[in-house]
Amino acid sequence: EKGGFPHFMLKEIFDQPDCISDCMRGRVNPDTCTVTLSAVTNHKDRLLRAGRFIIVACGTSWHAGLIGKQLLESFCRIPVEVEYASEFRYRNPVIHSDDVVMAISQSGETADTLAAIELAKSQGAFIYGICNVVGSSIARATDTGSYIHVGPEIGVASTKAFTGQVTVLTLLALALGCEKGTLPEAEYHRVVKELSAIPEKMRTVLKQNPFIADFSKMFTYARNFIYLGRGYAFPVALEGALKLKEISYIHAEGYPAAEMKHGPIALIDAEMPVVIVATQSPLYEKVLSNIQEIKARKGRVVAVVTEGDTVIRNLADYSIELPATLECLDPLITAIPLQLLAYHIAVCRGMDVDQPRNLAKSVTVE
Ligand code: F6R
């Protein structure tokens, strides 16, 4: 059932192009470059009059939420807060009746996320669910929602659910931004068109697997890692660091690249690998100077770049070249090499990647 792959995790990483196509099926019309999401069609008025979105989630799903915030704020001009479900539920949070509280959960069974939406519901908020498991507790507790439809995720470390969640959040931001008129029509069509091309670009990314497997060996005995990214790439850095921690048991931290000079730069020496997302974006030059700062301190750099980037190729120890896409869709592309890197380092260290110690697939305890 692993489809010829040694682990479920690797299979699920490689399934992502098909999963994202499944997630978009019936929702994205590639001919007209439009999006229809039934939750938006059925609850248009309620969603359009939302004063605020509050996203509640844990772990990887929380990272997807951080990307969702950027998408929803930029396409829909609605303020979005992203909360750890466990922190939200045990505070006395301000919840208004015109808020939309969105729960993101692969399993749909995470106890803290479920409790957070019960709390929000009791205070009159409208509840939107983004789940994978159909009929799960969270899916049943919501007023509406959109399934990610990526199929069962078996590996404990979440991979295809993350890109599925980001895809649904993109669809939601597109559909709402279009209805609201905050997303210019030409931009709307341009993003939808490029989103349709993502599965094919993911296939291109996956061709980097042998290269990543090969250089991962160099990091078998690393004790620490830093992951950096800015803007849409910051949550990707957090997610990359989480993947590495979970399955390889190497300590890793994700930071917004510009925060490096406010502390973490003190950690950089020849023993410190730094993974940095440096694809083409308006902030490229800034990220490039971060790489120069790390190299000046002899840090080892793994850079995730846009294909053809010879500047970083000459600077970084390893540079993983990916097809170009729109900045707002970049996480769907850049998350994949970081999943592969964590996977191969864990395999080199002889770890059980599908069943890492101390972790469970559904966290139903609080
Ligand atoms: C990371 C991971 C966990 C989950 C978290 C939330 O690889 O699997 O961090 O993302 O426990 O789980 P769900 O999405 O099922 O609520």
CSV table of C-alpha atoms and ligand atoms in Angstrom, one decimal:
chain,number,residue,atom,x,y,z
A,1,GLU,CA,0.0,0.0,0.0
A,2,LYS,CA,3.1,2.2,0.1
A,3,GLY,CA,3.0,2.1,-3.7
A,4,GLY,CA,6.6,1.0,-4.0
A,5,PHE,CA,7.9,3.7,-1.7
A,6,PRO,CA,9.9,2.7,1.4
A,7,HIS,CA,7.8,4.8,3.7
A,8,PHE,CA,4.3,6.3,3.7
A,9,MET,CA,5.8,9.7,4.2
A,10,LEU,CA,7.8,9.6,1.0
A,11,LYS,CA,4.7,8.3,-0.9
A,12,GLU,CA,2.6,11.1,0.5
A,13,ILE,CA,5.2,13.7,-0.5
A,14,PHE,CA,5.2,12.2,-4.0
A,15,ASP,CA,1.3,12.1,-4.0
A,16,GLN,CA,1.1,15.9,-3.7
A,17,PRO,CA,0.7,16.8,-7.4
A,18,ASP,CA,-2.3,14.4,-7.6
A,19,CYS,CA,-3.7,15.5,-4.2
A,20,ILE,CA,-3.7,19.1,-5.2
A,21,SER,CA,-5.5,18.2,-8.5
A,22,ASP,CA,-8.1,16.3,-6.4
A,23,CYS,CA,-8.4,19.3,-4.1
A,24,MET,CA,-9.0,21.6,-7.0
A,25,ARG,CA,-11.3,19.3,-8.9
A,26,GLY,CA,-14.8,20.8,-9.3
A,27,ARG,CA,-13.6,24.0,-7.7
A,28,VAL,CA,-11.2,25.4,-10.2
A,29,ASN,CA,-12.3,25.9,-13.8
A,30,PRO,CA,-9.1,26.1,-15.8
A,31,ASP,CA,-10.9,27.3,-18.9
A,32,THR,CA,-12.6,30.3,-17.4
A,33,CYS,CA,-9.9,30.7,-14.7
A,34,THR,CA,-12.5,30.9,-12.0
A,35,VAL,CA,-13.1,29.3,-8.5
A,36,THR,CA,-16.3,28.0,-7.0
A,37,LEU,CA,-16.3,26.9,-3.4
A,38,SER,CA,-19.6,25.7,-2.2
A,39,ALA,CA,-19.1,27.1,1.3
A,40,VAL,CA,-18.7,30.6,-0.2
A,41,THR,CA,-21.7,30.1,-2.5
A,42,ASN,CA,-23.9,28.9,0.3
A,43,HIS,CA,-22.8,31.4,3.0
A,44,LYS,CA,-21.8,34.3,0.9
A,45,ASP,CA,-23.5,37.0,3.0
A,46,ARG,CA,-22.2,35.8,6.3
A,47,LEU,CA,-18.7,35.4,5.0
A,48,LEU,CA,-18.7,38.8,3.3
A,49,ARG,CA,-19.8,40.7,6.4
A,50,ALA,CA,-17.2,39.1,8.6
A,51,GLY,CA,-15.4,41.8,10.6
A,52,ARG,CA,-12.5,39.5,11.2
A,53,PHE,CA,-11.3,35.9,10.7
A,54,ILE,CA,-9.8,34.0,13.6
A,55,ILE,CA,-7.9,30.9,12.5
A,56,VAL,CA,-7.4,28.3,15.2
A,57,ALA,CA,-5.2,25.2,14.7
A,58,CYS,CA,-2.2,23.3,16.0
A,59,GLY,CA,1.2,22.2,14.6
A,60,THR,CA,1.4,22.0,10.8
A,61,SER,CA,-2.2,23.1,10.4
A,62,TRP,CA,-1.3,26.3,12.3
A,63,HIS,CA,1.5,26.9,9.9
A,64,ALA,CA,-1.0,26.6,7.0
A,65,GLY,CA,-3.1,29.1,8.9
A,66,LEU,CA,-0.2,31.6,8.8
A,67,ILE,CA,-0.2,31.4,5.1
A,68,GLY,CA,-4.0,31.7,5.0
A,69,LYS,CA,-3.7,34.9,6.9
A,70,GLN,CA,-1.5,36.5,4.3
A,71,LEU,CA,-3.7,35.3,1.5
A,72,LEU,CA,-7.0,36.4,3.1
A,73,GLU,CA,-5.6,39.8,4.1
A,74,SER,CA,-4.2,40.5,0.8
A,75,PHE,CA,-7.0,39.3,-1.4
A,76,CYS,CA,-10.0,40.1,0.8
A,77,ARG,CA,-8.7,42.9,3.0
A,78,ILE,CA,-10.2,41.2,6.1
A,79,PRO,CA,-8.1,41.2,9.3
A,80,VAL,CA,-7.1,37.7,10.2
A,81,GLU,CA,-5.7,36.4,13.5
A,82,VAL,CA,-4.0,33.0,13.7
A,83,GLU,CA,-4.1,31.4,17.1
A,84,TYR,CA,-2.8,28.2,18.6
A,85,ALA,CA,-6.1,26.5,19.6
A,86,SER,CA,-4.6,25.6,23.0
A,87,GLU,CA,-3.8,29.2,23.8
A,88,PHE,CA,-7.1,30.6,22.4
A,89,ARG,CA,-9.3,28.2,24.4
A,90,TYR,CA,-7.7,28.8,27.7
A,91,ARG,CA,-7.7,32.6,27.5
A,92,ASN,CA,-10.7,34.8,27.7
A,93,PRO,CA,-10.5,35.8,24.0
A,94,VAL,CA,-12.6,38.6,22.5
A,95,ILE,CA,-15.0,37.0,20.1
A,96,HIS,CA,-17.6,39.0,18.2
A,97,SER,CA,-20.8,37.7,16.7
A,98,ASP,CA,-19.6,38.9,13.3
A,99,ASP,CA,-16.3,37.0,13.5
A,100,VAL,CA,-15.7,33.9,11.4
A,101,VAL,CA,-13.6,31.4,13.4
A,102,MET,CA,-11.9,29.0,11.1
A,103,ALA,CA,-10.6,25.6,12.4
A,104,ILE,CA,-7.9,23.9,10.3
A,105,SER,CA,-7.3,20.2,11.2
A,106,GLN,CA,-6.2,17.3,9.1
A,107,SER,CA,-7.6,14.7,11.4
A,108,GLY,CA,-10.6,16.7,12.5
A,109,GLU,CA,-10.1,15.2,16.0
A,110,THR,CA,-7.6,17.5,17.7
A,111,ALA,CA,-9.0,18.1,21.1
A,112,ASP,CA,-7.8,21.7,21.5
A,113,THR,CA,-9.0,22.8,18.1
A,114,LEU,CA,-12.4,21.2,18.8
A,115,ALA,CA,-12.7,23.0,22.2
A,116,ALA,CA,-11.6,26.3,20.6
A,117,ILE,CA,-14.5,26.2,18.1
A,118,GLU,CA,-17.0,25.1,20.8
A,119,LEU,CA,-16.0,28.2,22.7
A,120,ALA,CA,-16.3,30.4,19.7
A,121,LYS,CA,-19.6,28.9,18.8
A,122,SER,CA,-21.0,29.6,22.3
A,123,GLN,CA,-20.2,33.3,21.8
A,124,GLY,CA,-22.0,33.5,18.5
A,125,ALA,CA,-19.2,33.3,15.9
A,126,PHE,CA,-19.7,31.5,12.6
A,127,ILE,CA,-17.5,28.4,12.3
A,128,TYR,CA,-15.7,27.4,9.1
A,129,GLY,CA,-13.8,24.1,9.0
A,130,ILE,CA,-10.9,23.0,6.8
A,131,CYS,CA,-10.5,19.3,7.5
A,132,ASN,CA,-9.3,16.2,5.6
A,133,VAL,CA,-11.1,13.5,7.4
A,134,VAL,CA,-14.7,13.5,6.2
A,135,GLY,CA,-17.3,13.3,9.0
A,136,SER,CA,-14.7,14.0,11.7
A,137,SER,CA,-15.6,15.7,15.0
A,138,ILE,CA,-14.4,19.1,13.9
A,139,ALA,CA,-16.1,18.8,10.5
A,140,ARG,CA,-19.4,18.0,12.3
A,141,ALA,CA,-19.1,20.9,14.7
A,142,THR,CA,-18.7,23.6,12.1
A,143,ASP,CA,-21.4,25.7,10.3
A,144,THR,CA,-19.7,25.2,7.0
A,145,GLY,CA,-16.3,24.3,5.6
A,146,SER,CA,-14.2,22.9,2.8
A,147,TYR,CA,-12.6,19.5,2.8
A,148,ILE,CA,-9.1,19.3,1.5
A,149,HIS,CA,-9.7,16.0,-0.2
A,150,VAL,CA,-6.1,14.7,-0.2
A,151,GLY,CA,-6.9,11.2,0.9
A,152,PRO,CA,-5.9,9.4,4.1
A,153,GLU,CA,-2.6,10.7,5.5
A,154,ILE,CA,-0.8,7.8,7.2
A,155,GLY,CA,2.7,9.2,7.9
A,156,VAL,CA,2.7,10.9,11.3
A,157,ALA,CA,4.5,13.9,9.9
A,158,SER,CA,2.0,15.9,7.9
A,159,THR,CA,2.9,16.6,4.3
A,160,LYS,CA,0.2,16.4,1.7
A,161,ALA,CA,-2.4,17.7,4.3
A,162,PHE,CA,-0.3,20.9,4.6
A,163,THR,CA,-0.2,21.6,0.8
A,164,GLY,CA,-3.9,20.6,0.7
A,165,GLN,CA,-4.8,23.1,3.5
A,166,VAL,CA,-2.8,25.9,1.7
A,167,THR,CA,-4.6,25.1,-1.5
A,168,VAL,CA,-8.0,25.4,0.1
A,169,LEU,CA,-7.1,28.6,1.9
A,170,THR,CA,-6.0,29.9,-1.5
A,171,LEU,CA,-9.3,28.9,-3.1
A,172,LEU,CA,-11.2,30.6,-0.3
A,173,ALA,CA,-9.2,33.8,-0.5
A,174,LEU,CA,-9.7,33.9,-4.2
A,175,ALA,CA,-13.5,33.2,-4.1
A,176,LEU,CA,-14.1,35.7,-1.3
A,177,GLY,CA,-11.8,38.3,-2.8
A,178,CYS,CA,-13.6,38.0,-6.1
A,179,GLU,CA,-17.1,38.3,-4.4
A,180,LYS,CA,-16.0,41.2,-2.3
A,181,GLY,CA,-14.4,43.1,-5.2
A,182,THR,CA,-11.1,43.5,-3.3
A,183,LEU,CA,-9.2,41.3,-5.7
A,184,PRO,CA,-8.9,43.0,-9.1
A,185,GLU,CA,-10.4,40.7,-11.8
A,186,ALA,CA,-7.2,40.4,-13.8
A,187,GLU,CA,-5.2,39.5,-10.7
A,188,TYR,CA,-7.9,36.9,-9.7
A,189,HIS,CA,-7.7,35.2,-13.1
A,190,ARG,CA,-3.9,35.3,-13.1
A,191,VAL,CA,-3.7,33.6,-9.7
A,192,VAL,CA,-6.3,30.9,-10.7
A,193,LYS,CA,-4.4,30.2,-13.9
A,194,GLU,CA,-1.2,29.8,-12.1
A,195,LEU,CA,-2.8,27.7,-9.4
A,196,SER,CA,-3.9,25.3,-12.1
A,197,ALA,CA,-0.3,24.9,-13.1
A,198,ILE,CA,0.9,24.0,-9.6
A,199,PRO,CA,0.5,20.2,-9.8
A,200,GLU,CA,2.8,20.1,-12.9
A,201,LYS,CA,5.3,22.4,-11.2
A,202,MET,CA,5.2,20.1,-8.1
A,203,ARG,CA,6.2,17.2,-10.4
A,204,THR,CA,9.2,19.2,-11.5
A,205,VAL,CA,10.1,19.9,-7.9
A,206,LEU,CA,10.0,16.2,-7.1
A,207,LYS,CA,12.7,15.6,-9.7
A,208,GLN,CA,15.1,17.2,-7.2
A,209,ASN,CA,14.6,14.2,-4.9
A,210,PRO,CA,17.8,12.3,-5.8
A,211,PHE,CA,19.9,15.5,-5.4
A,212,ILE,CA,18.3,16.2,-2.0
A,213,ALA,CA,18.8,12.6,-0.9
A,214,ASP,CA,22.4,12.8,-1.9
A,215,PHE,CA,23.4,16.0,0.0
A,216,SER,CA,21.3,15.2,3.0
A,217,LYS,CA,24.0,12.7,4.1
A,218,MET,CA,26.2,15.6,4.9
A,219,PHE,CA,23.8,16.6,7.7
A,220,THR,CA,23.5,13.2,9.4
A,221,TYR,CA,25.3,14.3,12.5
A,222,ALA,CA,24.1,17.9,12.7
A,223,ARG,CA,22.9,18.9,16.1
A,224,ASN,CA,21.0,22.0,15.2
A,225,PHE,CA,19.4,23.7,12.2
A,226,ILE,CA,18.0,27.2,11.5
A,227,TYR,CA,15.3,27.7,8.9
A,228,LEU,CA,14.7,31.2,7.5
A,229,GLY,CA,12.1,32.8,5.2
A,230,ARG,CA,10.2,36.0,4.8
A,231,GLY,CA,6.7,36.9,3.9
A,232,TYR,CA,4.9,33.8,2.5
A,233,ALA,CA,8.1,31.8,3.1
A,234,PHE,CA,8.2,32.5,6.8
A,235,PRO,CA,5.6,29.9,7.6
A,236,VAL,CA,7.3,27.5,5.2
A,237,ALA,CA,10.5,27.9,7.3
A,238,LEU,CA,8.6,27.1,10.5
A,239,GLU,CA,7.1,24.0,8.8
A,240,GLY,CA,10.4,22.9,7.5
A,241,ALA,CA,11.9,23.1,11.0
A,242,LEU,CA,9.0,21.2,12.5
A,243,LYS,CA,9.3,18.4,9.9
A,244,LEU,CA,13.0,18.0,10.8
A,245,LYS,CA,12.4,18.0,14.6
A,246,GLU,CA,9.6,15.5,14.4
A,247,ILE,CA,11.3,12.8,12.4
A,248,SER,CA,15.0,13.3,12.7
A,249,TYR,CA,15.1,14.5,16.3
A,250,ILE,CA,17.5,17.3,15.3
A,251,HIS,CA,16.8,20.6,17.0
A,252,ALA,CA,15.6,23.1,14.5
A,253,GLU,CA,14.2,26.6,14.7
A,254,GLY,CA,12.3,28.6,12.1
A,255,TYR,CA,12.7,32.4,12.0
A,256,PRO,CA,11.7,35.3,9.8
A,257,ALA,CA,14.9,35.9,7.9
A,258,ALA,CA,15.1,39.6,9.0
A,259,GLU,CA,14.9,38.6,12.7
A,260,MET,CA,18.3,36.9,12.3
A,261,LYS,CA,20.2,40.0,13.3
A,262,HIS,CA,18.1,40.4,16.4
A,263,GLY,CA,19.6,37.3,18.1
A,264,PRO,CA,19.9,34.1,16.2
A,265,ILE,CA,22.9,35.3,14.2
A,266,ALA,CA,24.9,34.7,17.3
A,267,LEU,CA,24.5,31.0,16.8
A,268,ILE,CA,26.0,30.9,13.3
A,269,ASP,CA,29.3,29.1,12.9
A,270,ALA,CA,30.7,26.3,10.8
A,271,GLU,CA,28.6,23.8,12.7
A,272,MET,CA,25.3,25.5,12.0
A,273,PRO,CA,23.4,24.6,8.9
A,274,VAL,CA,20.9,27.2,7.7
A,275,VAL,CA,18.1,26.4,5.3
A,276,ILE,CA,16.8,29.5,3.6
A,277,VAL,CA,13.9,30.0,1.2
A,278,ALA,CA,15.3,32.6,-1.3
A,279,THR,CA,13.0,32.3,-4.3
A,280,GLN,CA,12.3,35.3,-6.5
A,281,SER,CA,10.1,37.8,-4.7
A,282,PRO,CA,10.2,41.5,-3.9
A,283,LEU,CA,12.3,40.7,-0.9
A,284,TYR,CA,14.9,38.6,-2.8
A,285,GLU,CA,17.7,41.1,-2.3
A,286,LYS,CA,17.2,41.2,1.4
A,287,VAL,CA,17.3,37.5,1.7
A,288,LEU,CA,20.4,37.4,-0.5
A,289,SER,CA,22.1,39.7,2.0
A,290,ASN,CA,21.1,37.3,4.8
A,291,ILE,CA,22.8,34.5,2.9
A,292,GLN,CA,26.0,36.7,2.6
A,293,GLU,CA,25.9,37.3,6.4
A,294,ILE,CA,25.6,33.6,7.1
A,295,LYS,CA,28.4,32.7,4.7
A,296,ALA,CA,30.6,35.5,6.2
A,297,ARG,CA,30.3,33.6,9.5
A,298,LYS,CA,31.0,30.2,7.9
A,299,GLY,CA,27.5,28.8,8.3
A,300,ARG,CA,26.5,26.1,5.9
A,301,VAL,CA,23.7,27.2,3.6
A,302,VAL,CA,21.0,25.1,1.9
A,303,ALA,CA,19.1,27.6,-0.3
A,304,VAL,CA,15.8,27.0,-1.9
A,305,VAL,CA,15.8,29.2,-5.1
A,306,THR,CA,14.1,29.9,-8.4
A,307,GLU,CA,15.7,28.0,-11.3
A,308,GLY,CA,18.5,29.8,-13.0
A,309,ASP,CA,19.6,31.6,-9.8
A,310,THR,CA,23.4,31.6,-10.4
A,311,VAL,CA,24.1,34.2,-7.8
A,312,ILE,CA,22.9,32.0,-4.9
A,313,ARG,CA,24.2,28.9,-6.6
A,314,ASN,CA,27.7,30.3,-6.3
A,315,LEU,CA,27.2,31.4,-2.7
A,316,ALA,CA,25.3,28.5,-1.0
A,317,ASP,CA,26.7,25.1,-0.2
A,318,TYR,CA,23.6,23.5,-1.8
A,319,SER,CA,21.0,25.2,-3.9
A,320,ILE,CA,17.8,23.6,-4.7
A,321,GLU,CA,16.3,25.1,-7.9
A,322,LEU,CA,12.5,25.2,-8.3
A,323,PRO,CA,10.2,26.4,-11.1
A,324,ALA,CA,9.1,30.0,-10.7
A,325,THR,CA,5.5,30.8,-9.6
A,326,LEU,CA,3.6,33.7,-8.1
A,327,GLU,CA,4.8,34.8,-4.7
A,328,CYS,CA,1.4,34.0,-3.1
A,329,LEU,CA,1.6,30.4,-4.4
A,330,ASP,CA,5.3,29.8,-3.6
A,331,PRO,CA,4.6,27.9,-0.4
A,332,LEU,CA,3.0,25.1,-2.4
A,333,ILE,CA,6.3,24.7,-4.2
A,334,THR,CA,8.9,25.5,-1.6
A,335,ALA,CA,7.4,23.3,1.2
A,336,ILE,CA,8.3,20.2,-0.9
A,337,PRO,CA,12.1,20.3,-0.8
A,338,LEU,CA,12.0,20.9,2.9
A,339,GLN,CA,9.8,17.9,3.4
A,340,LEU,CA,12.3,15.8,1.4
A,341,LEU,CA,15.2,17.2,3.3
A,342,ALA,CA,13.7,16.2,6.6
A,343,TYR,CA,12.8,12.8,5.3
A,344,HIS,CA,16.3,12.0,3.9
A,345,ILE,CA,18.1,13.3,7.0
A,346,ALA,CA,15.9,11.1,9.2
A,347,VAL,CA,16.5,8.1,7.0
A,348,CYS,CA,20.3,8.7,7.1
A,349,ARG,CA,20.0,8.8,10.9
A,350,GLY,CA,18.1,5.5,10.8
A,351,MET,CA,14.9,6.8,12.3
A,352,ASP,CA,11.4,5.4,11.9
A,353,VAL,CA,10.0,8.3,9.8
A,354,ASP,CA,6.4,7.0,9.7
A,355,GLN,CA,6.2,6.4,13.4
A,356,PRO,CA,8.4,9.0,15.2
A,357,ARG,CA,8.8,8.6,18.9
A,358,ASN,CA,6.4,10.3,21.2
A,359,LEU,CA,4.0,11.4,18.5
A,360,ALA,CA,0.5,10.3,17.5
A,361,LYS,CA,-1.4,11.0,14.3
A,362,SER,CA,-4.4,12.4,16.1
A,363,VAL,CA,-3.9,14.4,19.3
A,364,THR,CA,-7.1,13.8,21.1
A,365,VAL,CA,-5.6,14.5,24.5
A,366,GLU,CA,-5.3,18.0,25.9
B,1,F6R,C1,3.1,17.8,12.2
B,1,F6R,C2,1.9,17.2,12.7
B,1,F6R,C3,1.2,17.9,13.9
B,1,F6R,C4,-0.3,18.2,13.5
B,1,F6R,C5,-1.1,18.7,14.6
B,1,F6R,C6,-2.5,19.1,14.3
B,1,F6R,O1,3.6,17.0,11.2
B,1,F6R,O2,1.4,16.2,12.2
B,1,F6R,O3,1.8,19.1,14.2
B,1,F6R,O4,-0.3,19.1,12.4
B,1,F6R,O5,-1.1,17.8,15.7
B,1,F6R,O6,-3.2,18.0,13.8
B,1,F6R,P1,-4.5,18.2,13.0
B,1,F6R,O7,-4.2,18.9,11.7
B,1,F6R,O8,-5.0,16.8,12.7
B,1,F6R,O9,-5.5,19.0,13.9
